mmCIF file of C-alpha atoms in Angstrom:
data_model
loop_
_atom_site.group_PDB
_atom_site.id
_atom_site.type_symbol
_atom_site.label_atom_id
_atom_site.label_comp_id
_atom_site.label_asym_id
_atom_site.label_seq_id
_atom_site.Cartn_x
_atom_site.Cartn_y
_atom_site.Cartn_z
ATOM 1 C CA MET A 980 57.558 73.780 -102.591
ATOM 2 C CA THR A 981 61.521 73.976 -103.647
ATOM 3 C CA ASN A 982 62.707 77.259 -105.744
ATOM 4 C CA LEU A 983 65.670 76.158 -107.751
ATOM 5 C CA GLU A 984 67.779 78.505 -109.621
ATOM 6 C CA GLN A 985 71.078 76.846 -110.953
ATOM 7 C CA SER A 986 70.475 73.129 -111.218
ATOM 8 C CA PHE A 987 69.032 72.996 -114.606
ATOM 9 C CA ASP A 988 70.246 70.790 -117.374
ATOM 10 C CA THR A 989 70.461 71.072 -120.965
ATOM 11 C CA ARG A 990 67.172 68.830 -121.277
ATOM 12 C CA PHE A 991 65.138 71.960 -122.259
ATOM 13 C CA ALA A 992 67.683 73.630 -124.517
ATOM 14 C CA VAL A 993 67.323 76.844 -122.371
ATOM 15 C CA GLN A 994 70.681 78.715 -121.128
ATOM 16 C CA PHE A 995 70.763 79.999 -117.799
ATOM 17 C CA SER A 996 69.507 83.641 -117.567
ATOM 18 C CA PRO A 997 68.061 85.472 -114.463
ATOM 19 C CA SER A 998 64.609 85.225 -115.895
ATOM 20 C CA THR A 999 64.591 81.466 -115.921
ATOM 21 C CA PHE A 1000 63.327 79.350 -112.756
ATOM 22 C CA LEU A 1001 62.381 76.055 -112.072
ATOM 23 C CA MET A 1002 59.912 74.382 -109.253
ATOM 24 C CA ARG A 1003 59.421 71.224 -108.496
ATOM 25 C CA PHE A 1004 56.108 70.272 -106.555
ATOM 26 C CA GLY A 1005 56.646 66.095 -105.597
ATOM 27 C CA ARG A 1006 57.131 64.512 -108.756
ATOM 28 C CA ARG A 1007 55.992 67.273 -111.211
ATOM 29 C CA GLU A 1008 58.408 70.279 -112.003
ATOM 30 C CA ILE A 1009 57.201 73.700 -113.710
ATOM 31 C CA PHE A 1010 59.933 75.330 -115.998
ATOM 32 C CA VAL A 1011 59.412 79.246 -116.669
ATOM 33 C CA CYS A 1012 61.748 81.027 -118.896
ATOM 34 C CA LYS A 1013 61.380 84.008 -121.439
ATOM 35 C CA ASP A 1014 60.375 82.383 -124.997
ATOM 36 C CA PHE A 1015 63.584 82.399 -127.490
ATOM 37 C CA ARG A 1016 62.078 80.364 -130.833
ATOM 38 C CA ASN A 1017 60.948 81.960 -133.753
ATOM 39 C CA ARG A 1018 57.330 80.280 -134.126
ATOM 40 C CA GLN A 1019 56.290 79.435 -138.136
ATOM 41 C CA TYR A 1020 53.041 79.972 -137.257
ATOM 42 C CA GLN A 1021 50.469 82.722 -135.706
ATOM 43 C CA VAL A 1022 50.343 82.360 -131.839
ATOM 44 C CA ASN A 1023 47.652 83.597 -130.093
ATOM 45 C CA PRO A 1024 48.153 86.706 -128.122
ATOM 46 C CA VAL A 1025 47.103 85.633 -124.558
ATOM 47 C CA ILE A 1026 47.796 81.688 -124.148
ATOM 48 C CA GLU A 1027 48.988 79.083 -126.869
ATOM 49 C CA CYS A 1028 49.292 75.388 -125.647
ATOM 50 C CA SER A 1029 51.560 72.800 -127.540
ATOM 51 C CA THR A 1030 53.223 69.321 -126.716
ATOM 52 C CA GLY A 1031 56.455 69.743 -125.617
ATOM 53 C CA VAL A 1032 59.933 68.853 -127.502
ATOM 54 C CA GLN A 1033 60.407 65.559 -125.412
ATOM 55 C CA ALA A 1034 57.612 62.982 -124.640
ATOM 56 C CA GLY A 1035 55.546 63.841 -121.687
ATOM 57 C CA HIS A 1036 56.046 67.726 -121.453
ATOM 58 C CA LEU A 1037 53.417 70.412 -121.999
ATOM 59 C CA GLU A 1038 54.325 73.941 -123.239
ATOM 60 C CA ILE A 1039 52.111 76.864 -122.540
ATOM 61 C CA LEU A 1040 53.294 80.223 -124.345
ATOM 62 C CA LEU A 1041 51.807 83.480 -122.057
ATOM 63 C CA PHE A 1042 50.764 86.465 -123.927
ATOM 64 C CA ARG A 1043 53.990 85.514 -126.631
ATOM 65 C CA LYS A 1044 56.657 86.006 -124.243
ATOM 66 C CA TRP A 1045 56.963 83.638 -121.566
ATOM 67 C CA LEU A 1046 57.090 79.593 -122.120
ATOM 68 C CA VAL A 1047 55.744 77.537 -118.960
ATOM 69 C CA ILE A 1048 56.865 73.717 -119.214
ATOM 70 C CA LEU A 1049 55.240 71.135 -117.271
ATOM 71 C CA SER A 1050 57.027 67.960 -116.819
ATOM 72 C CA LYS A 1051 57.992 64.817 -114.378
ATOM 73 C CA ALA A 1052 60.816 65.788 -112.419
ATOM 74 C CA ARG A 1053 63.705 63.148 -112.771
#
């Protein structure tokens, strides 16, 4: 397991902040950050799953605060 904290690019459209991190497990990545989007629908208070903004991504919103993005590593 590798913890990368400063090698982000703009593919998730999230600027670097201390509460953002990326973990890589082989060919998969888990990106965790605070949610910054204004959602136009009511969000489940515990967990909300949806497709990501890019193909092959899965977004999981935890407790309306933390956004977890699962994707393939580049």
